[in-house]
mmCIF file of C-alpha atoms in Angstrom:
data_model
loop_
_atom_site.group_PDB
_atom_site.id
_atom_site.type_symbol
_atom_site.label_atom_id
_atom_site.label_comp_id
_atom_site.label_asym_id
_atom_site.label_seq_id
_atom_site.Cartn_x
_atom_site.Cartn_y
_atom_site.Cartn_z
ATOM 1 C CA MET A 13 38.053 24.771 -22.758
ATOM 2 C CA ILE A 14 34.354 24.708 -21.855
ATOM 3 C CA THR A 15 31.514 23.965 -24.262
ATOM 4 C CA THR A 16 27.800 23.990 -23.403
ATOM 5 C CA THR A 17 24.636 22.726 -25.059
ATOM 6 C CA GLN A 18 21.057 23.126 -23.839
ATOM 7 C CA LEU A 19 19.233 19.858 -24.510
ATOM 8 C CA ALA A 20 16.086 20.512 -26.542
ATOM 9 C CA ASP A 21 12.786 20.765 -24.646
ATOM 10 C CA THR A 22 14.469 20.221 -21.265
ATOM 11 C CA ASN A 23 16.036 22.245 -18.458
ATOM 12 C CA ILE A 24 19.252 20.182 -18.813
ATOM 13 C CA LEU A 25 22.499 21.951 -19.635
ATOM 14 C CA ASP A 26 25.181 19.676 -21.124
ATOM 15 C CA ILE A 27 28.639 21.005 -20.149
ATOM 16 C CA THR A 28 31.991 19.603 -21.308
ATOM 17 C CA LEU A 29 35.316 20.488 -19.652
ATOM 18 C CA SER A 30 38.482 19.630 -21.565
ATOM 19 C CA GLY A 31 42.107 20.713 -21.760
ATOM 20 C CA ILE A 32 43.041 23.825 -19.794
ATOM 21 C CA ILE A 33 40.153 25.668 -18.139
ATOM 22 C CA SER A 34 40.687 29.416 -17.879
ATOM 23 C CA ARG A 35 38.812 32.264 -16.283
ATOM 24 C CA GLU A 36 37.836 33.403 -19.774
ATOM 25 C CA ASP A 37 36.039 30.074 -20.334
ATOM 26 C CA TYR A 38 33.830 30.847 -17.346
ATOM 27 C CA GLU A 39 33.214 34.475 -18.258
ATOM 28 C CA THR A 40 32.489 34.013 -21.971
ATOM 29 C CA VAL A 41 30.987 30.510 -22.151
ATOM 30 C CA LEU A 42 29.777 28.871 -18.937
ATOM 31 C CA ILE A 43 28.286 31.740 -16.943
ATOM 32 C CA PRO A 44 26.363 33.216 -19.919
ATOM 33 C CA ALA A 45 25.002 29.745 -20.729
ATOM 34 C CA ILE A 46 23.820 29.244 -17.137
ATOM 35 C CA ASP A 47 22.307 32.737 -16.972
ATOM 36 C CA HIS A 48 20.452 32.117 -20.247
ATOM 37 C CA ALA A 49 19.136 28.750 -19.032
ATOM 38 C CA LEU A 50 17.933 30.298 -15.752
ATOM 39 C CA GLU A 51 16.063 32.962 -17.719
ATOM 40 C CA GLU A 52 14.076 30.191 -19.418
ATOM 41 C CA HIS A 53 13.653 27.876 -16.405
ATOM 42 C CA ASP A 54 13.129 28.371 -12.669
ATOM 43 C CA GLY A 55 15.774 25.708 -12.066
ATOM 44 C CA ILE A 56 18.219 23.791 -14.234
ATOM 45 C CA ARG A 57 19.912 20.408 -14.180
ATOM 46 C CA ALA A 58 23.460 19.992 -15.436
ATOM 47 C CA LEU A 59 25.447 17.141 -16.950
ATOM 48 C CA VAL A 60 29.128 18.008 -16.505
ATOM 49 C CA ARG A 61 31.453 15.899 -18.689
ATOM 50 C CA ILE A 62 35.054 16.060 -17.446
ATOM 51 C CA ASP A 63 37.740 14.762 -19.793
ATOM 52 C CA ASP A 64 40.882 13.159 -18.382
ATOM 53 C CA GLY A 65 43.728 15.619 -18.039
ATOM 54 C CA VAL A 66 41.586 18.675 -17.358
ATOM 55 C CA ASP A 67 43.656 21.446 -15.760
ATOM 56 C CA TYR A 68 42.543 24.669 -14.073
ATOM 57 C CA THR A 69 44.331 28.021 -14.056
ATOM 58 C CA MET A 70 44.190 30.009 -10.805
ATOM 59 C CA GLY A 71 41.821 32.466 -12.460
ATOM 60 C CA ALA A 72 39.461 29.619 -13.339
ATOM 61 C CA LEU A 73 39.447 28.354 -9.756
ATOM 62 C CA SER A 74 38.573 31.852 -8.539
ATOM 63 C CA GLU A 75 35.791 32.118 -11.106
ATOM 64 C CA ASP A 76 34.542 28.654 -10.140
ATOM 65 C CA THR A 77 34.091 29.827 -6.569
ATOM 66 C CA ARG A 78 32.365 33.048 -7.610
ATOM 67 C CA MET A 79 30.033 31.221 -9.971
ATOM 68 C CA GLY A 80 29.150 28.715 -7.275
ATOM 69 C CA LEU A 81 28.194 31.408 -4.789
ATOM 70 C CA LYS A 82 25.960 33.115 -7.341
ATOM 71 C CA HIS A 83 24.374 30.211 -9.214
ATOM 72 C CA TRP A 84 24.200 27.027 -7.124
ATOM 73 C CA ARG A 85 20.725 27.912 -5.842
ATOM 74 C CA GLY A 86 19.509 27.732 -9.418
ATOM 75 C CA PHE A 87 20.545 24.088 -9.847
ATOM 76 C CA GLU A 88 18.067 21.281 -9.199
ATOM 77 C CA ARG A 89 20.449 18.403 -9.871
ATOM 78 C CA LEU A 90 24.079 17.922 -10.936
ATOM 79 C CA ALA A 91 25.524 14.844 -12.678
ATOM 80 C CA ILE A 92 29.316 14.646 -13.028
ATOM 81 C CA LEU A 93 30.559 12.286 -15.735
ATOM 82 C CA GLY A 94 34.107 10.978 -16.021
ATOM 83 C CA GLY A 95 37.247 12.713 -14.854
ATOM 84 C CA ALA A 96 40.208 11.368 -12.907
ATOM 85 C CA GLY A 97 39.883 9.521 -9.605
ATOM 86 C CA TRP A 98 39.904 12.745 -7.606
ATOM 87 C CA VAL A 99 36.660 13.809 -9.287
ATOM 88 C CA SER A 100 34.728 10.938 -7.731
ATOM 89 C CA LYS A 101 36.182 11.681 -4.289
ATOM 90 C CA MET A 102 35.406 15.379 -4.672
ATOM 91 C CA ALA A 103 31.830 14.712 -5.764
ATOM 92 C CA THR A 104 31.251 12.457 -2.762
ATOM 93 C CA ALA A 105 32.788 14.966 -0.357
ATOM 94 C CA VAL A 106 30.838 18.004 -1.549
ATOM 95 C CA SER A 107 27.500 16.299 -2.239
ATOM 96 C CA ILE A 108 26.333 16.548 1.380
ATOM 97 C CA MET A 109 27.068 20.285 1.402
ATOM 98 C CA MET A 110 25.463 21.137 -1.910
ATOM 99 C CA PRO A 111 21.937 22.587 -2.031
ATOM 100 C CA CYS A 112 21.118 20.177 -4.869
ATOM 101 C CA PRO A 113 21.558 16.417 -5.439
ATOM 102 C CA VAL A 114 24.987 15.475 -6.881
ATOM 103 C CA MET A 115 25.926 12.143 -8.465
ATOM 104 C CA HIS A 116 29.186 10.976 -10.070
ATOM 105 C CA PHE A 117 29.179 8.598 -13.044
ATOM 106 C CA GLN A 118 32.091 6.723 -14.610
ATOM 107 C CA PRO A 119 33.163 7.253 -18.250
ATOM 108 C CA GLY A 120 30.770 5.410 -20.549
ATOM 109 C CA GLU A 121 27.786 5.944 -18.225
ATOM 110 C CA GLY A 122 26.442 8.995 -20.035
ATOM 111 C CA ASP A 123 23.023 7.414 -20.651
ATOM 112 C CA ASP A 124 22.739 6.545 -16.963
ATOM 113 C CA ALA A 125 23.665 10.103 -16.007
ATOM 114 C CA LEU A 126 21.001 11.586 -18.298
ATOM 115 C CA ARG A 127 18.424 9.118 -17.007
ATOM 116 C CA TRP A 128 19.241 10.120 -13.427
ATOM 117 C CA LEU A 129 18.848 13.803 -14.314
ATOM 118 C CA GLN A 130 15.439 13.211 -15.859
ATOM 119 C CA GLU A 131 13.878 10.656 -13.539
ATOM 120 C CA SER A 132 11.973 11.313 -10.348
ATOM 121 C CA LEU A 133 14.221 10.384 -7.437
ATOM 122 C CA GLY A 134 11.460 10.089 -4.923
ATOM 123 C CA SER A 135 7.891 11.020 -4.167
ATOM 124 C CA ILE A 136 5.476 11.831 -1.386
ATOM 125 C CA HIS A 137 2.053 10.213 -1.360
ATOM 126 C CA GLN A 138 -0.696 11.833 0.700
ATOM 127 C CA ILE A 139 -3.939 9.935 1.295
ATOM 128 C CA ASP A 140 -6.923 11.331 3.183
ATOM 129 C CA LEU A 141 -8.083 8.445 5.390
ATOM 130 C CA GLY A 142 -11.098 10.391 6.637
ATOM 131 C CA GLY A 143 -11.891 11.698 10.086
ATOM 132 C CA GLY A 144 -9.012 14.182 9.971
ATOM 133 C CA VAL A 145 -6.400 11.434 9.491
ATOM 134 C CA LEU A 146 -3.782 11.971 6.782
ATOM 135 C CA HIS A 147 -1.473 9.186 5.580
ATOM 136 C CA VAL A 148 1.854 10.655 4.372
ATOM 137 C CA LYS A 149 4.178 8.144 2.704
ATOM 138 C CA LEU A 150 7.753 9.122 1.803
ATOM 139 C CA LEU A 151 9.251 7.084 -1.057
ATOM 140 C CA GLY A 152 12.839 6.910 -2.303
ATOM 141 C CA LYS A 153 15.212 9.890 -2.050
ATOM 142 C CA LEU A 154 13.506 13.250 -1.961
ATOM 143 C CA ASP A 155 14.778 16.355 -3.713
ATOM 144 C CA PRO A 156 13.585 19.937 -3.097
ATOM 145 C CA SER A 157 11.214 20.088 -6.078
ATOM 146 C CA ILE A 158 9.005 17.389 -4.540
ATOM 147 C CA TYR A 159 7.875 19.596 -1.668
ATOM 148 C CA ALA A 160 6.226 22.452 -3.599
ATOM 149 C CA ALA A 161 3.376 20.353 -5.011
ATOM 150 C CA GLU A 162 2.987 18.431 -1.773
ATOM 151 C CA THR A 163 2.609 21.636 0.224
ATOM 152 C CA GLU A 164 -0.313 22.627 -2.009
ATOM 153 C CA GLN A 165 -1.990 19.263 -1.404
ATOM 154 C CA LEU A 166 -1.379 19.535 2.342
ATOM 155 C CA ASP A 167 -2.876 23.029 2.391
ATOM 156 C CA ALA A 168 -5.971 21.663 0.661
ATOM 157 C CA PHE A 169 -6.304 19.000 3.382
ATOM 158 C CA ILE A 170 -5.939 21.665 6.089
ATOM 159 C CA ARG A 171 -8.701 23.767 4.534
ATOM 160 C CA ASP A 172 -11.036 20.797 5.054
ATOM 161 C CA ASN A 173 -9.594 19.786 8.443
ATOM 162 C CA GLU A 174 -8.575 22.519 10.862
ATOM 163 C CA ARG A 175 -6.881 19.922 13.078
ATOM 164 C CA MET A 176 -5.220 16.750 11.832
ATOM 165 C CA ARG A 177 -3.726 13.443 12.839
ATOM 166 C CA VAL A 178 -0.854 12.220 10.685
ATOM 167 C CA LEU A 179 0.414 8.739 9.866
ATOM 168 C CA LEU A 180 3.986 9.254 8.615
ATOM 169 C CA ASP A 181 5.107 6.137 6.733
ATOM 170 C CA LEU A 182 8.908 5.843 6.372
ATOM 171 C CA ARG A 183 9.198 2.181 5.395
ATOM 172 C CA GLU A 184 10.302 2.988 1.814
ATOM 173 C CA PHE A 185 12.096 6.266 2.560
ATOM 174 C CA ASP A 186 15.786 6.469 1.562
ATOM 175 C CA GLY A 187 16.605 9.997 2.743
ATOM 176 C CA TRP A 188 17.098 13.392 1.122
ATOM 177 C CA GLN A 189 19.077 14.498 -1.920
ATOM 178 C CA GLY A 190 21.073 17.523 -0.778
ATOM 179 C CA LEU A 191 20.714 20.083 1.976
ATOM 180 C CA ALA A 192 18.011 22.030 0.154
ATOM 181 C CA ALA A 193 15.671 19.027 0.382
ATOM 182 C CA VAL A 194 16.295 18.804 4.132
ATOM 183 C CA ALA A 195 15.575 22.539 4.433
ATOM 184 C CA GLU A 196 12.274 22.157 2.554
ATOM 185 C CA HIS A 197 11.308 19.262 4.824
ATOM 186 C CA LEU A 198 12.027 21.282 7.961
ATOM 187 C CA LYS A 199 10.128 24.255 6.555
ATOM 188 C CA LEU A 200 7.097 22.047 5.906
ATOM 189 C CA ILE A 201 7.183 20.826 9.519
ATOM 190 C CA ARG A 202 7.664 24.348 10.873
ATOM 191 C CA ASP A 203 4.718 25.751 8.908
ATOM 192 C CA HIS A 204 2.220 23.009 9.809
ATOM 193 C CA HIS A 205 3.198 21.254 13.041
ATOM 194 C CA ALA A 206 0.923 23.429 15.210
ATOM 195 C CA ARG A 207 -2.119 21.870 13.523
ATOM 196 C CA ILE A 208 -1.097 18.278 14.336
ATOM 197 C CA ASP A 209 -2.842 16.686 17.331
ATOM 198 C CA LYS A 210 -1.318 13.222 16.978
ATOM 199 C CA LEU A 211 1.558 11.881 14.878
ATOM 200 C CA ALA A 212 2.244 8.190 14.298
ATOM 201 C CA ILE A 213 5.555 7.229 12.660
ATOM 202 C CA VAL A 214 5.742 3.846 10.945
ATOM 203 C CA GLY A 215 9.209 2.597 10.053
ATOM 204 C CA GLN A 216 11.719 -0.231 10.130
ATOM 205 C CA GLN A 217 15.011 1.438 11.068
ATOM 206 C CA GLY A 218 16.535 2.173 14.453
ATOM 207 C CA TRP A 219 17.162 5.857 13.681
ATOM 208 C CA GLU A 220 13.438 6.387 13.083
ATOM 209 C CA LYS A 221 12.581 5.388 16.628
ATOM 210 C CA MET A 222 15.247 7.784 17.913
ATOM 211 C CA ALA A 223 13.843 10.542 15.682
ATOM 212 C CA ALA A 224 10.404 9.885 17.158
ATOM 213 C CA ARG A 225 11.740 10.447 20.672
ATOM 214 C CA ILE A 226 13.349 13.721 19.606
ATOM 215 C CA GLY A 227 10.252 14.810 17.710
ATOM 216 C CA ARG A 228 8.039 14.164 20.716
ATOM 217 C CA SER A 229 9.862 16.836 22.688
ATOM 218 C CA ILE A 230 10.020 19.330 19.794
ATOM 219 C CA LEU A 231 6.598 19.142 18.153
ATOM 220 C CA GLY A 232 4.481 19.282 21.274
ATOM 221 C CA ALA A 233 2.076 16.765 19.745
ATOM 222 C CA SER A 234 1.228 13.276 20.947
ATOM 223 C CA LEU A 235 3.681 11.099 19.015
ATOM 224 C CA GLU A 236 4.256 7.350 18.881
ATOM 225 C CA TYR A 237 6.504 5.056 16.846
ATOM 226 C CA PHE A 238 5.180 1.810 15.320
ATOM 227 C CA ARG A 239 7.618 -0.668 13.830
ATOM 228 C CA ASP A 240 6.213 -1.969 10.529
ATOM 229 C CA ASP A 241 2.639 -1.684 11.837
ATOM 230 C CA PRO A 242 0.538 0.832 9.850
ATOM 231 C CA GLU A 243 -2.732 -0.731 11.025
ATOM 232 C CA GLY A 244 -1.766 -0.295 14.677
ATOM 233 C CA ALA A 245 -0.640 3.270 13.955
ATOM 234 C CA GLU A 246 -3.962 4.183 12.346
ATOM 235 C CA ALA A 247 -5.925 2.598 15.201
ATOM 236 C CA TRP A 248 -3.918 4.664 17.718
ATOM 237 C CA LEU A 249 -4.525 7.853 15.738
ATOM 238 C CA ARG A 250 -8.270 7.272 15.792
ATOM 239 C CA SER A 251 -8.418 6.336 19.479
#
């Protein structure tokens, strides 16, 4: 059995799975609810409550696959609550392949799951330092929705500065939430890297220095890595 509720004044769909899940549950309850939510919102976030003892028929598994192929791109974030031990393992295994952030919560953590669905996971701060130097600071874990607004701000900076020098600050960056966020990041680089004359990366982790070496050969810009030294990075950019 599947029941759904759209939380008032939000793009969050509350979904409960219990008992035996059949193909009919997908066709008459879940898919129409998702389609309706996507008509009202560009993207939706889902809280999926899984009761212990949930069982799938073969038709439901087939419908699950079909629904995933059609709808996953419409999801911004997915919180899975409860379920047997295999649910947690499944959520961890598929999270890196999903186009949206996925998080599993234990029974009794419903408030935490809703908070995670509603909160901002990360942010990008852009500061014009003058003289064609842009400070870009990545904070927390970034999801795809972060990049749309930041692209607009970056385009505004480019309109005022045909060429730019970028200080990329990774000291408080925790990575990306889902493959779609990585894709948006790569798209942002692809669309703007030709305008970058110099790029300074400031970080604290070993992988960042390795990424700088790789980026130097790909971007074609003058690129240097500075360990925990934003002042030195800015001075180099202006030199």
